[in-house]
Tab-separated table of C-alpha atoms in Angstrom:
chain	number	residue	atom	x	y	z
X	1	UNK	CA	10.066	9.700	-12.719
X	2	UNK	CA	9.393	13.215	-12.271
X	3	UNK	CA	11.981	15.030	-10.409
X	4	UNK	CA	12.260	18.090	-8.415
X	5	UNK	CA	15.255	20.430	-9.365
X	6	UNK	CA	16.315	21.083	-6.083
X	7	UNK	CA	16.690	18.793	-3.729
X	8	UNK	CA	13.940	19.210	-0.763
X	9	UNK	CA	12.989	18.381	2.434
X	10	UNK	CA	10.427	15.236	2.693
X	11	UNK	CA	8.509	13.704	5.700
X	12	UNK	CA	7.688	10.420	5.062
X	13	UNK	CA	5.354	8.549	7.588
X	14	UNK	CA	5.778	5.097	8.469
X	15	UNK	CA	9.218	4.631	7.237
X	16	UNK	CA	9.889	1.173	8.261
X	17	UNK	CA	6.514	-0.572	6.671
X	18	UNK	CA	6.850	-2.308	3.236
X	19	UNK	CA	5.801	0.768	0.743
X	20	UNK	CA	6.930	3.520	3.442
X	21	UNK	CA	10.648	1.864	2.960
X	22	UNK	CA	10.660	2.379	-1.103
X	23	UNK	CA	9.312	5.547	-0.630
X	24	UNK	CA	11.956	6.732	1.522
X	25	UNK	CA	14.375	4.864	-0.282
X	26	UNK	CA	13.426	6.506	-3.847
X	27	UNK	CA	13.591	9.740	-2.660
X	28	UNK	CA	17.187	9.545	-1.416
X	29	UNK	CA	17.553	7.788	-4.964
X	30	UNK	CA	16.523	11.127	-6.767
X	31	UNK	CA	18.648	13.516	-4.560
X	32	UNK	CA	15.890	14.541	-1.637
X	33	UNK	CA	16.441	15.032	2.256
X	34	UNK	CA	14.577	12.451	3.982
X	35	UNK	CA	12.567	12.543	7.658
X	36	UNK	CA	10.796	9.565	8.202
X	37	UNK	CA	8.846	8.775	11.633
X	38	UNK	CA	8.805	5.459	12.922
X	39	UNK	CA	6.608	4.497	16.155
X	40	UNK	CA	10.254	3.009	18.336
X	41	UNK	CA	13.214	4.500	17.384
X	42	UNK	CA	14.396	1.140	18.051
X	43	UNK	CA	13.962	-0.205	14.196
X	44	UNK	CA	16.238	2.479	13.225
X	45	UNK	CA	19.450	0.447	12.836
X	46	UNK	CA	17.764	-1.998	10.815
X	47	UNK	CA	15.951	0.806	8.475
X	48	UNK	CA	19.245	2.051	7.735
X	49	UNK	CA	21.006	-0.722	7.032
X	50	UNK	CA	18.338	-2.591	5.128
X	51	UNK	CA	18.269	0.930	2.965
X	52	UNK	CA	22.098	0.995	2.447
X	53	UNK	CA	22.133	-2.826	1.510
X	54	UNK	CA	19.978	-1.468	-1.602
X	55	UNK	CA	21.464	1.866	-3.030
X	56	UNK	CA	24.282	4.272	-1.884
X	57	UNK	CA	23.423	7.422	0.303
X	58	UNK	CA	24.808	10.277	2.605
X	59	UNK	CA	23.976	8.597	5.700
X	60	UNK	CA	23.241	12.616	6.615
X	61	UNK	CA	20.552	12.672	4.068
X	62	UNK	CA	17.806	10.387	6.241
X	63	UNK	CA	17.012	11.830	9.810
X	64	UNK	CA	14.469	8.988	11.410
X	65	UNK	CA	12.329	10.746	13.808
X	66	UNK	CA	9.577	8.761	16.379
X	67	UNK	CA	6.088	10.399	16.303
X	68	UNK	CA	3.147	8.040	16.524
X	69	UNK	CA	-0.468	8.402	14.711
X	70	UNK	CA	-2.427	7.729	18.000
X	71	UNK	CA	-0.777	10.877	19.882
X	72	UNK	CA	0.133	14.867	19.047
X	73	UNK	CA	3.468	14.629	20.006
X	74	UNK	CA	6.469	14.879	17.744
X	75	UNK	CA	4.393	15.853	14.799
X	76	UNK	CA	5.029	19.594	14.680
X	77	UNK	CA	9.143	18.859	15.361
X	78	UNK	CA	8.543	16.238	12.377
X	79	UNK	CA	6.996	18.202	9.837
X	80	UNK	CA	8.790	20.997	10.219
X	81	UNK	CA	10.743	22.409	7.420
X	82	UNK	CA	9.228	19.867	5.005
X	83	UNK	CA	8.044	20.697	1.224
X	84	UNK	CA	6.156	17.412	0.895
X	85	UNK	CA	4.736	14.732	2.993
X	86	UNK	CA	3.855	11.106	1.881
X	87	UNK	CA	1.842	9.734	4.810
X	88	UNK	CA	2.187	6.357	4.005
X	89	UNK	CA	1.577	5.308	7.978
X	90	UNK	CA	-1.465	4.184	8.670
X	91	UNK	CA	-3.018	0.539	11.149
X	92	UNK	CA	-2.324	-2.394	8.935
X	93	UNK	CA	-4.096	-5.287	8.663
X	94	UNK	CA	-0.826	-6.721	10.754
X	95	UNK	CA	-1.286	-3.925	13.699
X	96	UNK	CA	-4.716	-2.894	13.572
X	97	UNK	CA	-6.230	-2.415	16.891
X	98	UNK	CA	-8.330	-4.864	17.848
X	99	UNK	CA	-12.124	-3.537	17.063
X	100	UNK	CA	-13.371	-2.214	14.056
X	101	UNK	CA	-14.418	1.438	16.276
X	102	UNK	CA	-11.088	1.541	17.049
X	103	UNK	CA	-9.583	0.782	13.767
X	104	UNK	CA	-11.918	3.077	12.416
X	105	UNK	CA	-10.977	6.234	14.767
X	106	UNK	CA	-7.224	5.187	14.838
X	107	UNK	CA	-6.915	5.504	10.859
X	108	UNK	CA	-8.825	8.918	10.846
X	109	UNK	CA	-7.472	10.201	13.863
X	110	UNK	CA	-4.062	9.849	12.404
X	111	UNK	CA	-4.539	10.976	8.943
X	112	UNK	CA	-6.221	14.087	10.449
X	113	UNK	CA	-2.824	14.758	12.917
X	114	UNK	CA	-0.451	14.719	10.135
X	115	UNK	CA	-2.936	17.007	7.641
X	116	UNK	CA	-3.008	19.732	10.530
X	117	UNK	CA	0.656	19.260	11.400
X	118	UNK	CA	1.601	19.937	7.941
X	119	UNK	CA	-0.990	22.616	7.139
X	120	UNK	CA	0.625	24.830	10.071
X	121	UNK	CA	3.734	23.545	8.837
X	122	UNK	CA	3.218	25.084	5.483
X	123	UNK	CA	3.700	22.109	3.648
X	124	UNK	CA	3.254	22.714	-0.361
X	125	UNK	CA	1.281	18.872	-0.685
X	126	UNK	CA	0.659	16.099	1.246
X	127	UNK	CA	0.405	12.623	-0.047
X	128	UNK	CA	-1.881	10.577	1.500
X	129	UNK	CA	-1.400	6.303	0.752
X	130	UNK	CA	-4.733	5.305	0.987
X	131	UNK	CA	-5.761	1.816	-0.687
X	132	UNK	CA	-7.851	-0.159	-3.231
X	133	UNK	CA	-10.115	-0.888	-0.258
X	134	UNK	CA	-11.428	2.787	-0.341
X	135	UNK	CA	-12.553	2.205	-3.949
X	136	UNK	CA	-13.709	-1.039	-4.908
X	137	UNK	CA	-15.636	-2.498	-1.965
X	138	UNK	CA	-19.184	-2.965	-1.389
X	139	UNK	CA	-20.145	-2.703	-4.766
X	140	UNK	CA	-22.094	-5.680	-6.927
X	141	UNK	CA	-20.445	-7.677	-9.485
X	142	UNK	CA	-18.941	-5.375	-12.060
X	143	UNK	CA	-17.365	-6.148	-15.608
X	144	UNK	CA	-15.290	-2.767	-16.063
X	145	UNK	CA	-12.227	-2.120	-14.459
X	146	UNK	CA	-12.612	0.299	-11.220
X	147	UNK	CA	-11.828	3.482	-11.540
X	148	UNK	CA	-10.590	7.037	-9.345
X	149	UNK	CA	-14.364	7.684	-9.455
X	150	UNK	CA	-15.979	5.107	-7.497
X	151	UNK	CA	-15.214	4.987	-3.585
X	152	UNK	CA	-16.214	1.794	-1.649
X	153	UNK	CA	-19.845	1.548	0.204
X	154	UNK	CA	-18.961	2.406	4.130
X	155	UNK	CA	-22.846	0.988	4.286
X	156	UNK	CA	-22.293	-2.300	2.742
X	157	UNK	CA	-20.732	-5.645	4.637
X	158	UNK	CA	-17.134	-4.672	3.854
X	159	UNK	CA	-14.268	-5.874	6.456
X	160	UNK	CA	-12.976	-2.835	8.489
X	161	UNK	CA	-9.439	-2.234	6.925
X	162	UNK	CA	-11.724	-1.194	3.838
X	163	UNK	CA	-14.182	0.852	5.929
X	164	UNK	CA	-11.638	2.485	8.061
X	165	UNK	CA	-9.236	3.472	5.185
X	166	UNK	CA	-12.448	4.940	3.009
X	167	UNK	CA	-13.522	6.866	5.845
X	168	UNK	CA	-10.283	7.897	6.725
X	169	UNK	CA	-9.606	9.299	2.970
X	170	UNK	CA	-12.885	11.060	3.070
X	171	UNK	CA	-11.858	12.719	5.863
X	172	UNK	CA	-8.726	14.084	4.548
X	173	UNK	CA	-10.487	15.502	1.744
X	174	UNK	CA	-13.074	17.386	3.903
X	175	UNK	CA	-10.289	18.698	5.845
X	176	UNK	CA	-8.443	20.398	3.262
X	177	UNK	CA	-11.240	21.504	1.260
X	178	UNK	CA	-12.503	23.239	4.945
X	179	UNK	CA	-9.732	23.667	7.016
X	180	UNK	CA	-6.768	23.225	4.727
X	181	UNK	CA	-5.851	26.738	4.253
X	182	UNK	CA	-3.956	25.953	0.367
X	183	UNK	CA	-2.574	22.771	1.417
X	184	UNK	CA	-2.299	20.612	-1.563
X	185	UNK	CA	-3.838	16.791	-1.493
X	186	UNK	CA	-3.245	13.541	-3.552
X	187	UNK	CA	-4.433	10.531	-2.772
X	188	UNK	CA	-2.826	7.131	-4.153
X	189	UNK	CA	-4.580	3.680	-3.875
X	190	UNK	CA	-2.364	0.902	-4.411
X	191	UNK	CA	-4.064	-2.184	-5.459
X	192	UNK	CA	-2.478	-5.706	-4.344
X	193	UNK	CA	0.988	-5.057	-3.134
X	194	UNK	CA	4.355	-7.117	-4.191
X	195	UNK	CA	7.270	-6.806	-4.988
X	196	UNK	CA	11.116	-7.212	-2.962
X	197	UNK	CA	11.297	-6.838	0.458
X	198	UNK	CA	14.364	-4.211	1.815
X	199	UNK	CA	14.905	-6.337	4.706
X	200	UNK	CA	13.657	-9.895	6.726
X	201	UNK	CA	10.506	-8.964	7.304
X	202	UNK	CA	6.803	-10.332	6.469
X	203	UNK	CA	3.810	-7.635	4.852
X	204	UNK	CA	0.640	-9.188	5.017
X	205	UNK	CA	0.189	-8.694	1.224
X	206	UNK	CA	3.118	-10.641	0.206
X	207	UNK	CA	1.657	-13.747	2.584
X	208	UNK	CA	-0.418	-15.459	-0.252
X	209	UNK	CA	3.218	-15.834	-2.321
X	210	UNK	CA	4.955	-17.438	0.793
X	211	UNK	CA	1.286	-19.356	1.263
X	212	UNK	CA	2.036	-20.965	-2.125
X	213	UNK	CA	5.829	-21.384	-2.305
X	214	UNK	CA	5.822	-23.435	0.910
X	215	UNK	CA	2.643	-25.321	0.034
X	216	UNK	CA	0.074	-23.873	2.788
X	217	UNK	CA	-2.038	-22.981	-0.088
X	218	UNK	CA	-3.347	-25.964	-1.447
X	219	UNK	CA	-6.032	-24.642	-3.435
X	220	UNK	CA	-6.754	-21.004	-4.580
X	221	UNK	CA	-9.300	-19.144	-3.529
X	222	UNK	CA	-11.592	-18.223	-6.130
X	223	UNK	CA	-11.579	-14.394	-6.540
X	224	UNK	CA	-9.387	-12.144	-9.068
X	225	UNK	CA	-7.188	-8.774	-7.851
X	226	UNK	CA	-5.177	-6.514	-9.790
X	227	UNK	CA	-1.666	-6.215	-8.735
X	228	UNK	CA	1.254	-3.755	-8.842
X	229	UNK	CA	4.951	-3.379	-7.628
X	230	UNK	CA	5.671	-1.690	-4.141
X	231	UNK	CA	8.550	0.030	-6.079
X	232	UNK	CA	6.093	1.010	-8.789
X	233	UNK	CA	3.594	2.689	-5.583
X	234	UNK	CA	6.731	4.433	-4.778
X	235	UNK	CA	7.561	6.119	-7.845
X	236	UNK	CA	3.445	7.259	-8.153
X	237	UNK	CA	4.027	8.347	-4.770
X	238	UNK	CA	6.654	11.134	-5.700
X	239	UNK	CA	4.995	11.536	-9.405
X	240	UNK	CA	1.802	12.494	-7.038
X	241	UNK	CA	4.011	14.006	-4.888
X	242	UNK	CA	5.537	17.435	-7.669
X	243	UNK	CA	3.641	16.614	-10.656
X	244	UNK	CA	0.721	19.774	-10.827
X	245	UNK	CA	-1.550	17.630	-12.244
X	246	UNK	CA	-1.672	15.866	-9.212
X	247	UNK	CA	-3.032	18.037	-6.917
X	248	UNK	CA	-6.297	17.617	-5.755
X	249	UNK	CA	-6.543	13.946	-7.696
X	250	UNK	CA	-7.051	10.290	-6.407
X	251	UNK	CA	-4.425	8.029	-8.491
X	252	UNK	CA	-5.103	4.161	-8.389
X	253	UNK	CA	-1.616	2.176	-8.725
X	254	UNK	CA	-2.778	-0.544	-10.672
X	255	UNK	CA	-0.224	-2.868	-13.102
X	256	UNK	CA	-2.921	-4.499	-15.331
X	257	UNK	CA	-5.719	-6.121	-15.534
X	258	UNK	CA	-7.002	-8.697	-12.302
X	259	UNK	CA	-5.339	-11.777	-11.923
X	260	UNK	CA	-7.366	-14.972	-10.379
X	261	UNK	CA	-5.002	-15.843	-7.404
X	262	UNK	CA	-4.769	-19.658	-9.058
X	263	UNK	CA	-3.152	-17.235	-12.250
X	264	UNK	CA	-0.631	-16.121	-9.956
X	265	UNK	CA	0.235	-19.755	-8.957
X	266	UNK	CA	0.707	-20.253	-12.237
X	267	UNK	CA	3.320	-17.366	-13.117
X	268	UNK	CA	5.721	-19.051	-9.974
X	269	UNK	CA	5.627	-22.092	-11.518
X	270	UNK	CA	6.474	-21.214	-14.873
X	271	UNK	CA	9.296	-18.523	-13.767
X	272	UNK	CA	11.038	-20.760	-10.957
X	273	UNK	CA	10.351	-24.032	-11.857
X	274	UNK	CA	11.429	-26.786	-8.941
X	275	UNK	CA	11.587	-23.653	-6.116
X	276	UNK	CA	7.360	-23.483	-6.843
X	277	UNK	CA	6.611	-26.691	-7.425
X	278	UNK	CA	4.117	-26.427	-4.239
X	279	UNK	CA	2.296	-23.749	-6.035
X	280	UNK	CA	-1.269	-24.954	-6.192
X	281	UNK	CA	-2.469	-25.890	-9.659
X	282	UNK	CA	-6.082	-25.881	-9.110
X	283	UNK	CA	-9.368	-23.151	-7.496
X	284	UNK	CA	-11.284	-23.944	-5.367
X	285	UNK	CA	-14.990	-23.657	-6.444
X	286	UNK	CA	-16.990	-21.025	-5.229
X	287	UNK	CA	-19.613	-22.624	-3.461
X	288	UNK	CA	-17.059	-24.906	-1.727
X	289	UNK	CA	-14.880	-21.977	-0.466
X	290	UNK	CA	-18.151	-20.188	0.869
X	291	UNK	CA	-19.298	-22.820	2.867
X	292	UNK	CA	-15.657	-24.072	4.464
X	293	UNK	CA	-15.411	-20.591	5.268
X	294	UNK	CA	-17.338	-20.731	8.203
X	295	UNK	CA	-14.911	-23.151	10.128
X	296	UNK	CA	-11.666	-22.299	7.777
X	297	UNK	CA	-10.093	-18.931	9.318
X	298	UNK	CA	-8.259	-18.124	6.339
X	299	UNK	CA	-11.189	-18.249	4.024
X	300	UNK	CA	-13.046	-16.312	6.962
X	301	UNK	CA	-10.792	-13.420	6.157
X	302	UNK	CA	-10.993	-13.871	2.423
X	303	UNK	CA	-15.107	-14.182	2.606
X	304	UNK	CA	-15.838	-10.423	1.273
X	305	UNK	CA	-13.486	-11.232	-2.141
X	306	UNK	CA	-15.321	-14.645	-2.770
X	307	UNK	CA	-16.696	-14.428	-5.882
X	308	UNK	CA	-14.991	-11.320	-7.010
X	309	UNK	CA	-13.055	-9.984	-9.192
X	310	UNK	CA	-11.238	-6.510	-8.375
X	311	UNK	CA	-10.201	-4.905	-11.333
X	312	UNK	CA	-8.705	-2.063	-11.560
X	313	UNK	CA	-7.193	0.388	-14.005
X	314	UNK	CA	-3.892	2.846	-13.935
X	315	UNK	CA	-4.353	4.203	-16.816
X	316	UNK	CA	-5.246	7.380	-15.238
X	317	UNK	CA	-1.688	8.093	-13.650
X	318	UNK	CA	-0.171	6.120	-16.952
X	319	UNK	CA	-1.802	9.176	-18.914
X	320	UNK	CA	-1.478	12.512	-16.924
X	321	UNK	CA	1.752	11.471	-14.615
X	322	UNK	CA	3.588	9.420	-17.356
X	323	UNK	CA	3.354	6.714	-14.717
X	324	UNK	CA	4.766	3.493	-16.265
X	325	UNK	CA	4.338	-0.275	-13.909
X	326	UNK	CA	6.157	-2.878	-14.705
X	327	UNK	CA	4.612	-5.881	-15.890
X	328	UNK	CA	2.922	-8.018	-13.409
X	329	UNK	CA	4.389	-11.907	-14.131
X	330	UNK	CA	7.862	-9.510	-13.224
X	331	UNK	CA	6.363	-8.529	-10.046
X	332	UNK	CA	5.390	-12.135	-8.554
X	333	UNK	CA	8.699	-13.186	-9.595
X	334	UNK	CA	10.564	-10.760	-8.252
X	335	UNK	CA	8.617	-11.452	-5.133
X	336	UNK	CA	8.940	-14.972	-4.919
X	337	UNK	CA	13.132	-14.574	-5.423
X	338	UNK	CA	13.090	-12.220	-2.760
X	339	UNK	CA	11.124	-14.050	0.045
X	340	UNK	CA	13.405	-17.254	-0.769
X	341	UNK	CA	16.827	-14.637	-0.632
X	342	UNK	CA	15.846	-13.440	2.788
X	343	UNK	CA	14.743	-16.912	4.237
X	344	UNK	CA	10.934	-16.240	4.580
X	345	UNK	CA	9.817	-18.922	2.620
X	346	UNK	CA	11.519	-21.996	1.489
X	347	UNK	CA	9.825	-23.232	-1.566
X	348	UNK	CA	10.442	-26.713	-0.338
């Protein structure tokens, strides 16, 4: 991982979500100061001690700070002083408001609030999380991987988490290429999220694992999605963050090639045996899973990725940033072992 020689400031947004928790926790694991902003400065006993049950830190080094993406306040106080930001915060698919205007105006709203904060701030780079849903969406059936160059069709019928975190991106890059004054961007796009959780709690993108350990899956959907560790999108996240080659760059965090989701059922059964033996075994055929889902809720959600397969490639960061994922079967297992550890799924 590439390292800053001295020890710095870093804001990190969203501090308590699933990849905002790695990144804060590996930069106190390479030396840093941490600020991270949570929305209720209520979750800060459990950040901390969900942090300290996973590596050993100077309690001193992480100040958690509340400023909130829909509002001004506490964002100068919380960038201040700061070399780098990671704005991992953004709406989820978890606490999205409820329309897709909203969603929409909340995601570029905020990424705007943080840019400006940390442009008067004098921050050296900001780096924005944005996803694999600004990239690969809204685009016909493809058989090369996706790449940094293609950004999802806003004009298409994409869901809108996709359109709002596209829009949002291409905001951020207008901004600092008009407004930014020499404030460095990177952008990284994490494809399908696993990996351990730091604490009890339950990201949407680890749902389809505890879907198929506890046997609400019955049947895989029939689409294909490239994967990668959250502690992997961490360590692009400060590669992006010092590394000059990163400035200015989109960096897709992508561990390999796409996996059908009925492939995945098959790497839990293999690694833990009896504790997956729900796992489904079979996919659902295509036509089947279009038409139930009109009435099935859970297909409804799935309807856009049907059909498809979203690949895409790292090789990009694996090149220039010496970016190096770990491989994917590790991932799902490591996933699996940790939902069972904390009690959020049983496998029985």
């Amino acid at each position: 991982m590439t390292q800053v020689q001295v020890p710095v400031l870093v804001l990190v947004t969203g501090g308590s979500g699933f990849i905002g928790s790695w990144c804060v926790l590996a930069l106190l694991r390479a030396g840093h100061e941490v600020r991270t902003t949570v929305r209720d400065l209520g979750r800060e006993p459990a950040l901390r001690a969900h942090l300290h049950a996973a590596a050993e830190f100077d309690d001193a080094r992480l100040t958690v700070v509340r400023a909130d993406l829909r509002g001004d306040d506490g964002w100068a106080d919380a960038v201040r002083g700061c070399a780098y930001v990671l704005d991992v915060a953004s709406p989820t698919l978890r606490n999205a408001p409820e329309s897709e205007e909203a969603m929409v105006g909340a995601a570029g709203e905020g990424v705007l609030r943080v840019l400006r904060a940390a442009r008067d701030a004098r921050v050296r780079r900001v780096v924005l999380t944005s996803a694999f849903g600004a990239v690969g969406y809204g685009h016909p059936p493809r058989s090369t991987p996706f790449t940094e160059e293609d950004w999802t069709d806003v004009d298409a019928d994409i869901p809108p988490y996709q359109r709002s975190k596209t829009l949002a991106e291409r905001a951020a890059w207008r901004f600092v290429r008009e407004e930014g004054d020499g404030l460095e961007l990177a952008a990284v796009h994490p494809v399908g999220v696993l990996g351990p959780v730091l604490g009890p709690d339950d990201p949407p993108s680890l749902r389809i694992i505890r879907g198929m350990l506890d046997g609400e899956v019955a049947v895989c959907p029939p689409f294909g999605s490239s994967w990668v560790d959250v502690r992997d999108v961490a360590d692009l996240h400060l590669r992006a963050m010092t590394d000059p080659a990163a400035a200015g760059e989109r960096w897709l965090a992508s561990a390999g090639r796409s996996l059908r989701t009925v492939e995945v059922a098959r790497v839990l059964r293999g690694r833990l045996g009896d504790r997956a033996a729900k796992a489904p075994t079979r996919e659902l055929p295509l036509a089947l899973a279009r038409f139930l889902s009109r009435f099935n809720p859970r297909l409804r959600a799935l309807r856009p990725q049907l059909g498809q397969d979203f690949d895409a490639t790292g090789a990009k960061a694996e090149r220039l940033l010496g970016w190096t994922p770990r491989p994917v079967a590790d991932t799902i297992a490591d996933t699996a072992e940790s939902l069972l550890a904390h009690g959020l799924a049983t496998g029985r």
